[in-house]
Structure formats: C-alpha cells, structure tokens
PDB file of N, CA and C in Angstrom:
ATOM      1  N   MET A   1     -24.586  16.772  -1.933  1.00 63.00           N
ATOM      2  CA  MET A   1     -23.455  16.734  -1.032  1.00 63.00           C
ATOM      3  C   MET A   1     -22.643  18.014  -1.170  1.00 63.00           C
ATOM      4  N   THR A   2     -22.109  18.424  -0.064  1.00 66.00           N
ATOM      5  CA  THR A   2     -21.285  19.627  -0.084  1.00 66.00           C
ATOM      6  C   THR A   2     -19.875  19.282  -0.564  1.00 66.00           C
ATOM      7  N   LYS A   3     -19.140  20.328  -0.863  1.00 64.00           N
ATOM      8  CA  LYS A   3     -17.766  20.138  -1.337  1.00 64.00           C
ATOM      9  C   LYS A   3     -16.907  19.477  -0.261  1.00 64.00           C
ATOM     10  N   LYS A   4     -17.130  19.826   0.997  1.00 64.00           N
ATOM     11  CA  LYS A   4     -16.352  19.246   2.085  1.00 64.00           C
ATOM     12  C   LYS A   4     -16.645  17.751   2.229  1.00 64.00           C
ATOM     13  N   ALA A   5     -17.911  17.359   2.032  1.00 67.00           N
ATOM     14  CA  ALA A   5     -18.265  15.945   2.120  1.00 67.00           C
ATOM     15  C   ALA A   5     -17.604  15.151   0.997  1.00 67.00           C
ATOM     16  N   TRP A   6     -17.573  15.706  -0.215  1.00 75.00           N
ATOM     17  CA  TRP A   6     -16.899  15.029  -1.319  1.00 75.00           C
ATOM     18  C   TRP A   6     -15.408  14.869  -1.044  1.00 75.00           C
ATOM     19  N   GLY A   7     -14.816  15.890  -0.453  1.00 70.00           N
ATOM     20  CA  GLY A   7     -13.395  15.798  -0.118  1.00 70.00           C
ATOM     21  C   GLY A   7     -13.125  14.677   0.868  1.00 70.00           C
ATOM     22  N   GLY A   8     -14.030  14.503   1.810  1.00 74.00           N
ATOM     23  CA  GLY A   8     -13.880  13.415   2.773  1.00 74.00           C
ATOM     24  C   GLY A   8     -13.977  12.050   2.128  1.00 74.00           C
ATOM     25  N   TRP A   9     -14.938  11.886   1.197  1.00 81.00           N
ATOM     26  CA  TRP A   9     -15.089  10.611   0.508  1.00 81.00           C
ATOM     27  C   TRP A   9     -13.881  10.308  -0.371  1.00 81.00           C
ATOM     28  N   VAL A  10     -13.363  11.321  -1.037  1.00 81.00           N
ATOM     29  CA  VAL A  10     -12.194  11.116  -1.898  1.00 81.00           C
ATOM     30  C   VAL A  10     -10.985  10.714  -1.062  1.00 81.00           C
ATOM     31  N   LEU A  11     -10.767  11.417   0.034  1.00 82.00           N
ATOM     32  CA  LEU A  11      -9.632  11.093   0.904  1.00 82.00           C
ATOM     33  C   LEU A  11      -9.797   9.715   1.528  1.00 82.00           C
ATOM     34  N   ALA A  12     -11.008   9.369   1.909  1.00 82.00           N
ATOM     35  CA  ALA A  12     -11.251   8.046   2.480  1.00 82.00           C
ATOM     36  C   ALA A  12     -10.962   6.946   1.463  1.00 82.00           C
ATOM     37  N   THR A  13     -11.366   7.158   0.223  1.00 86.00           N
ATOM     38  CA  THR A  13     -11.121   6.170  -0.830  1.00 86.00           C
ATOM     39  C   THR A  13      -9.629   6.017  -1.099  1.00 86.00           C
ATOM     40  N   ILE A  14      -8.929   7.129  -1.163  1.00 86.00           N
ATOM     41  CA  ILE A  14      -7.479   7.083  -1.393  1.00 86.00           C
ATOM     42  C   ILE A  14      -6.778   6.397  -0.227  1.00 86.00           C
ATOM     43  N   ALA A  15      -7.175   6.728   0.996  1.00 85.00           N
ATOM     44  CA  ALA A  15      -6.536   6.153   2.177  1.00 85.00           C
ATOM     45  C   ALA A  15      -6.769   4.649   2.251  1.00 85.00           C
ATOM     46  N   LEU A  16      -7.993   4.227   2.051  1.00 87.00           N
ATOM     47  CA  LEU A  16      -8.299   2.801   2.134  1.00 87.00           C
ATOM     48  C   LEU A  16      -7.631   2.026   1.005  1.00 87.00           C
ATOM     49  N   SER A  17      -7.608   2.604  -0.185  1.00 90.00           N
ATOM     50  CA  SER A  17      -6.946   1.942  -1.315  1.00 90.00           C
ATOM     51  C   SER A  17      -5.453   1.800  -1.069  1.00 90.00           C
ATOM     52  N   ALA A  18      -4.823   2.851  -0.586  1.00 89.00           N
ATOM     53  CA  ALA A  18      -3.385   2.793  -0.305  1.00 89.00           C
ATOM     54  C   ALA A  18      -3.096   1.768   0.781  1.00 89.00           C
ATOM     55  N   PHE A  19      -3.937   1.710   1.794  1.00 89.00           N
ATOM     56  CA  PHE A  19      -3.734   0.773   2.890  1.00 89.00           C
ATOM     57  C   PHE A  19      -3.868  -0.677   2.419  1.00 89.00           C
ATOM     58  N   VAL A  20      -4.886  -0.951   1.618  1.00 92.00           N
ATOM     59  CA  VAL A  20      -5.106  -2.316   1.134  1.00 92.00           C
ATOM     60  C   VAL A  20      -4.016  -2.728   0.140  1.00 92.00           C
ATOM     61  N   ILE A  21      -3.691  -1.852  -0.805  1.00 93.00           N
ATOM     62  CA  ILE A  21      -2.642  -2.169  -1.775  1.00 93.00           C
ATOM     63  C   ILE A  21      -1.295  -2.341  -1.073  1.00 93.00           C
ATOM     64  N   GLY A  22      -1.036  -1.519  -0.076  1.00 93.00           N
ATOM     65  CA  GLY A  22       0.194  -1.655   0.690  1.00 93.00           C
ATOM     66  C   GLY A  22       0.266  -2.977   1.433  1.00 93.00           C
ATOM     67  N   GLY A  23      -0.833  -3.402   2.022  1.00 93.00           N
ATOM     68  CA  GLY A  23      -0.857  -4.683   2.726  1.00 93.00           C
ATOM     69  C   GLY A  23      -0.636  -5.859   1.788  1.00 93.00           C
ATOM     70  N   ILE A  24      -1.269  -5.809   0.626  1.00 93.00           N
ATOM     71  CA  ILE A  24      -1.076  -6.875  -0.360  1.00 93.00           C
ATOM     72  C   ILE A  24       0.372  -6.895  -0.843  1.00 93.00           C
ATOM     73  N   SER A  25       0.945  -5.714  -1.036  1.00 93.00           N
ATOM     74  CA  SER A  25       2.336  -5.623  -1.486  1.00 93.00           C
ATOM     75  C   SER A  25       3.299  -6.149  -0.423  1.00 93.00           C
ATOM     76  N   VAL A  26       3.037  -5.848   0.830  1.00 93.00           N
ATOM     77  CA  VAL A  26       3.891  -6.360   1.916  1.00 93.00           C
ATOM     78  C   VAL A  26       3.852  -7.882   1.934  1.00 93.00           C
ATOM     79  N   MET A  27       2.661  -8.449   1.845  1.00 92.00           N
ATOM     80  CA  MET A  27       2.554  -9.906   1.876  1.00 92.00           C
ATOM     81  C   MET A  27       3.208 -10.547   0.650  1.00 92.00           C
ATOM     82  N   ALA A  28       3.031  -9.937  -0.526  1.00 90.00           N
ATOM     83  CA  ALA A  28       3.678 -10.463  -1.733  1.00 90.00           C
ATOM     84  C   ALA A  28       5.196 -10.387  -1.607  1.00 90.00           C
ATOM     85  N   GLY A  29       5.692  -9.304  -1.029  1.00 90.00           N
ATOM     86  CA  GLY A  29       7.132  -9.178  -0.828  1.00 90.00           C
ATOM     87  C   GLY A  29       7.672 -10.225   0.121  1.00 90.00           C
ATOM     88  N   LEU A  30       6.950 -10.479   1.191  1.00 89.00           N
ATOM     89  CA  LEU A  30       7.393 -11.512   2.130  1.00 89.00           C
ATOM     90  C   LEU A  30       7.383 -12.898   1.494  1.00 89.00           C
ATOM     91  N   ILE A  31       6.381 -13.172   0.675  1.00 87.00           N
ATOM     92  CA  ILE A  31       6.326 -14.463  -0.020  1.00 87.00           C
ATOM     93  C   ILE A  31       7.492 -14.591  -0.986  1.00 87.00           C
ATOM     94  N   MET A  32       7.799 -13.505  -1.716  1.00 85.00           N
ATOM     95  CA  MET A  32       8.923 -13.564  -2.654  1.00 85.00           C
ATOM     96  C   MET A  32      10.242 -13.774  -1.937  1.00 85.00           C
ATOM     97  N   VAL A  33      10.438 -13.079  -0.839  1.00 85.00           N
ATOM     98  CA  VAL A  33      11.698 -13.206  -0.113  1.00 85.00           C
ATOM     99  C   VAL A  33      11.797 -14.578   0.545  1.00 85.00           C
ATOM    100  N   GLY A  34      10.695 -15.021   1.147  1.00 84.00           N
ATOM    101  CA  GLY A  34      10.744 -16.254   1.920  1.00 84.00           C
ATOM    102  C   GLY A  34      10.705 -17.531   1.110  1.00 84.00           C
ATOM    103  N   PHE A  35       9.896 -17.583   0.073  1.00 83.00           N
ATOM    104  CA  PHE A  35       9.682 -18.839  -0.622  1.00 83.00           C
ATOM    105  C   PHE A  35      10.330 -18.920  -1.997  1.00 83.00           C
ATOM    106  N   MET A  36      10.441 -17.795  -2.697  1.00 77.00           N
ATOM    107  CA  MET A  36      10.939 -17.860  -4.063  1.00 77.00           C
ATOM    108  C   MET A  36      12.454 -17.688  -4.144  1.00 77.00           C
ATOM    109  N   GLY A  37      13.039 -16.960  -3.205  1.00 74.00           N
ATOM    110  CA  GLY A  37      14.491 -16.856  -3.114  1.00 74.00           C
ATOM    111  C   GLY A  37      15.178 -16.302  -4.343  1.00 74.00           C
ATOM    112  N   ALA A  38      16.070 -17.098  -4.930  1.00 77.00           N
ATOM    113  CA  ALA A  38      16.935 -16.624  -6.010  1.00 77.00           C
ATOM    114  C   ALA A  38      16.360 -16.889  -7.398  1.00 77.00           C
ATOM    115  N   ARG A  39      15.090 -17.232  -7.512  1.00 77.00           N
ATOM    116  CA  ARG A  39      14.487 -17.452  -8.829  1.00 77.00           C
ATOM    117  C   ARG A  39      14.397 -16.151  -9.611  1.00 77.00           C
ATOM    118  N   ASP A  40      14.526 -16.269 -10.922  1.00 72.00           N
ATOM    119  CA  ASP A  40      14.380 -15.115 -11.797  1.00 72.00           C
ATOM    120  C   ASP A  40      12.900 -14.908 -12.103  1.00 72.00           C
ATOM    121  N   ILE A  41      12.438 -13.669 -12.004  1.00 76.00           N
ATOM    122  CA  ILE A  41      11.031 -13.364 -12.268  1.00 76.00           C
ATOM    123  C   ILE A  41      10.935 -12.593 -13.572  1.00 76.00           C
ATOM    124  N   TRP A  42      10.494 -13.279 -14.611  1.00 78.00           N
ATOM    125  CA  TRP A  42      10.227 -12.685 -15.930  1.00 78.00           C
ATOM    126  C   TRP A  42      11.356 -11.805 -16.461  1.00 78.00           C
ATOM    127  N   GLY A  43      12.570 -12.102 -16.099  1.00 77.00           N
ATOM    128  CA  GLY A  43      13.703 -11.323 -16.574  1.00 77.00           C
ATOM    129  C   GLY A  43      13.890  -9.998 -15.857  1.00 77.00           C
ATOM    130  N   TRP A  44      13.108  -9.762 -14.802  1.00 73.00           N
ATOM    131  CA  TRP A  44      13.213  -8.498 -14.057  1.00 73.00           C
ATOM    132  C   TRP A  44      14.301  -8.532 -12.999  1.00 73.00           C
ATOM    133  N   GLY A  45      14.643  -9.718 -12.541  1.00 75.00           N
ATOM    134  CA  GLY A  45      15.647  -9.851 -11.498  1.00 75.00           C
ATOM    135  C   GLY A  45      15.273 -10.976 -10.551  1.00 75.00           C
ATOM    136  N   GLU A  46      16.057 -11.110  -9.493  1.00 79.00           N
ATOM    137  CA  GLU A  46      15.787 -12.152  -8.510  1.00 79.00           C
ATOM    138  C   GLU A  46      14.532 -11.835  -7.718  1.00 79.00           C
ATOM    139  N   ALA A  47      13.847 -12.878  -7.326  1.00 78.00           N
ATOM    140  CA  ALA A  47      12.614 -12.702  -6.553  1.00 78.00           C
ATOM    141  C   ALA A  47      12.909 -12.049  -5.206  1.00 78.00           C
ATOM    142  N   ARG A  48      14.079 -12.325  -4.651  1.00 83.00           N
ATOM    143  CA  ARG A  48      14.420 -11.756  -3.348  1.00 83.00           C
ATOM    144  C   ARG A  48      14.544 -10.237  -3.421  1.00 83.00           C
ATOM    145  N   SER A  49      15.208  -9.714  -4.442  1.00 84.00           N
ATOM    146  CA  SER A  49      15.377  -8.260  -4.542  1.00 84.00           C
ATOM    147  C   SER A  49      14.052  -7.566  -4.863  1.00 84.00           C
ATOM    148  N   ILE A  50      13.244  -8.170  -5.724  1.00 84.00           N
ATOM    149  CA  ILE A  50      11.936  -7.597  -6.021  1.00 84.00           C
ATOM    150  C   ILE A  50      11.032  -7.699  -4.797  1.00 84.00           C
ATOM    151  N   GLY A  51      11.197  -8.769  -4.025  1.00 88.00           N
ATOM    152  CA  GLY A  51      10.430  -8.929  -2.801  1.00 88.00           C
ATOM    153  C   GLY A  51      10.739  -7.844  -1.788  1.00 88.00           C
ATOM    154  N   TYR A  52      12.009  -7.493  -1.659  1.00 89.00           N
ATOM    155  CA  TYR A  52      12.376  -6.397  -0.755  1.00 89.00           C
ATOM    156  C   TYR A  52      11.754  -5.084  -1.224  1.00 89.00           C
ATOM    157  N   LEU A  53      11.762  -4.865  -2.523  1.00 89.00           N
ATOM    158  CA  LEU A  53      11.146  -3.656  -3.073  1.00 89.00           C
ATOM    159  C   LEU A  53       9.654  -3.620  -2.766  1.00 89.00           C
ATOM    160  N   PHE A  54       8.953  -4.735  -3.019  1.00 89.00           N
ATOM    161  CA  PHE A  54       7.518  -4.806  -2.727  1.00 89.00           C
ATOM    162  C   PHE A  54       7.256  -4.586  -1.240  1.00 89.00           C
ATOM    163  N   PHE A  55       8.095  -5.193  -0.404  1.00 92.00           N
ATOM    164  CA  PHE A  55       7.896  -5.063   1.040  1.00 92.00           C
ATOM    165  C   PHE A  55       8.038  -3.608   1.498  1.00 92.00           C
ATOM    166  N   LEU A  56       9.084  -2.942   1.060  1.00 93.00           N
ATOM    167  CA  LEU A  56       9.319  -1.566   1.503  1.00 93.00           C
ATOM    168  C   LEU A  56       8.306  -0.582   0.928  1.00 93.00           C
ATOM    169  N   VAL A  57       7.969  -0.734  -0.351  1.00 93.00           N
ATOM    170  CA  VAL A  57       6.962   0.144  -0.944  1.00 93.00           C
ATOM    171  C   VAL A  57       5.604  -0.107  -0.302  1.00 93.00           C
ATOM    172  N   GLY A  58       5.286  -1.360  -0.034  1.00 94.00           N
ATOM    173  CA  GLY A  58       4.030  -1.692   0.629  1.00 94.00           C
ATOM    174  C   GLY A  58       3.951  -1.125   2.034  1.00 94.00           C
ATOM    175  N   ALA A  59       5.071  -1.171   2.756  1.00 93.00           N
ATOM    176  CA  ALA A  59       5.087  -0.592   4.102  1.00 93.00           C
ATOM    177  C   ALA A  59       4.867   0.925   4.040  1.00 93.00           C
ATOM    178  N   CYS A  60       5.485   1.577   3.073  1.00 94.00           N
ATOM    179  CA  CYS A  60       5.286   3.023   2.917  1.00 94.00           C
ATOM    180  C   CYS A  60       3.836   3.346   2.558  1.00 94.00           C
ATOM    181  N   LEU A  61       3.243   2.562   1.667  1.00 91.00           N
ATOM    182  CA  LEU A  61       1.839   2.783   1.301  1.00 91.00           C
ATOM    183  C   LEU A  61       0.911   2.553   2.485  1.00 91.00           C
ATOM    184  N   SER A  62       1.203   1.549   3.288  1.00 92.00           N
ATOM    185  CA  SER A  62       0.371   1.289   4.460  1.00 92.00           C
ATOM    186  C   SER A  62       0.453   2.427   5.462  1.00 92.00           C
ATOM    187  N   VAL A  63       1.650   2.933   5.690  1.00 92.00           N
ATOM    188  CA  VAL A  63       1.810   4.074   6.604  1.00 92.00           C
ATOM    189  C   VAL A  63       1.088   5.288   6.052  1.00 92.00           C
ATOM    190  N   PHE A  64       1.219   5.543   4.745  1.00 88.00           N
ATOM    191  CA  PHE A  64       0.503   6.657   4.125  1.00 88.00           C
ATOM    192  C   PHE A  64      -1.007   6.499   4.296  1.00 88.00           C
ATOM    193  N   GLY A  65      -1.510   5.285   4.088  1.00 89.00           N
ATOM    194  CA  GLY A  65      -2.940   5.045   4.237  1.00 89.00           C
ATOM    195  C   GLY A  65      -3.420   5.295   5.649  1.00 89.00           C
ATOM    196  N   VAL A  66      -2.652   4.857   6.640  1.00 89.00           N
ATOM    197  CA  VAL A  66      -3.035   5.077   8.040  1.00 89.00           C
ATOM    198  C   VAL A  66      -3.004   6.570   8.367  1.00 89.00           C
ATOM    199  N   LEU A  67      -1.972   7.266   7.921  1.00 87.00           N
ATOM    200  CA  LEU A  67      -1.900   8.709   8.195  1.00 87.00           C
ATOM    201  C   LEU A  67      -3.041   9.459   7.515  1.00 87.00           C
ATOM    202  N   ALA A  68      -3.368   9.076   6.290  1.00 83.00           N
ATOM    203  CA  ALA A  68      -4.484   9.723   5.600  1.00 83.00           C
ATOM    204  C   ALA A  68      -5.804   9.446   6.305  1.00 83.00           C
ATOM    205  N   MET A  69      -5.968   8.225   6.829  1.00 83.00           N
ATOM    206  CA  MET A  69      -7.185   7.921   7.586  1.00 83.00           C
ATOM    207  C   MET A  69      -7.274   8.753   8.861  1.00 83.00           C
ATOM    208  N   ARG A  70      -6.148   8.960   9.504  1.00 84.00           N
ATOM    209  CA  ARG A  70      -6.139   9.789  10.717  1.00 84.00           C
ATOM    210  C   ARG A  70      -6.492  11.241  10.384  1.00 84.00           C
ATOM    211  N   ILE A  71      -5.957  11.748   9.296  1.00 80.00           N
ATOM    212  CA  ILE A  71      -6.291  13.116   8.879  1.00 80.00           C
ATOM    213  C   ILE A  71      -7.767  13.212   8.563  1.00 80.00           C
ATOM    214  N   MET A  72      -8.281  12.211   7.845  1.00 75.00           N
ATOM    215  CA  MET A  72      -9.696  12.220   7.496  1.00 75.00           C
ATOM    216  C   MET A  72     -10.576  12.185   8.752  1.00 75.00           C
ATOM    217  N   ARG A  73     -10.187  11.400   9.714  1.00 72.00           N
ATOM    218  CA  ARG A  73     -10.977  11.291  10.947  1.00 72.00           C
ATOM    219  C   ARG A  73     -10.983  12.593  11.725  1.00 72.00           C
ATOM    220  N   ASN A  74      -9.865  13.285  11.739  1.00 72.00           N
ATOM    221  CA  ASN A  74      -9.778  14.519  12.513  1.00 72.00           C
ATOM    222  C   ASN A  74     -10.333  15.738  11.785  1.00 72.00           C
ATOM    223  N   ARG A  75     -10.384  15.709  10.461  1.00 68.00           N
ATOM    224  CA  ARG A  75     -10.795  16.905   9.716  1.00 68.00           C
ATOM    225  C   ARG A  75     -12.205  16.839   9.173  1.00 68.00           C
ATOM    226  N   TYR A  76     -12.702  15.650   8.855  1.00 63.00           N
ATOM    227  CA  TYR A  76     -13.995  15.552   8.178  1.00 63.00           C
ATOM    228  C   TYR A  76     -15.013  14.894   9.059  1.00 63.00           C
TER     229      TYR A  76
END
C-alpha cells in the first residue's frame, strides 16, 4: 500500500470511531438527563449535569466524525 492509501485508512478509522463514540455518548447523555435526573453518580455529581456533558461532547465528536468522513471522501 502506498503512503496515501494508509493515510486514508487511518483517517477513515478515526472518523468512524469518533462518529460511533459520539453517538453512544449522545444517547448516554440523553438517558442520564431524561431518566436518572438528580441521582448522584459515583460521587462525580448529578446525573443531569454529567448527562449534559456527555451530550455536548458526543455531539461535537459526531460532527468531527462527519467532517472527517467528508474530507476523506473528497481527498482520498
């Protein structure tokens, strides 16, 4: 494989991983906000505040994954 082909595979792996992890994080955040509410999670804080964090970080990861996939599609 050429160096350019390896770069495409690496970017594809990073993009897909970020997209999947972001989606799982978004869903976990929604579950924490919607169902767990004001419960304390392992001494870290309320489930609602951690849920908002998971939701926003997951949304950012999903957007990053989609943008990386678009770059990969157009460049490789």
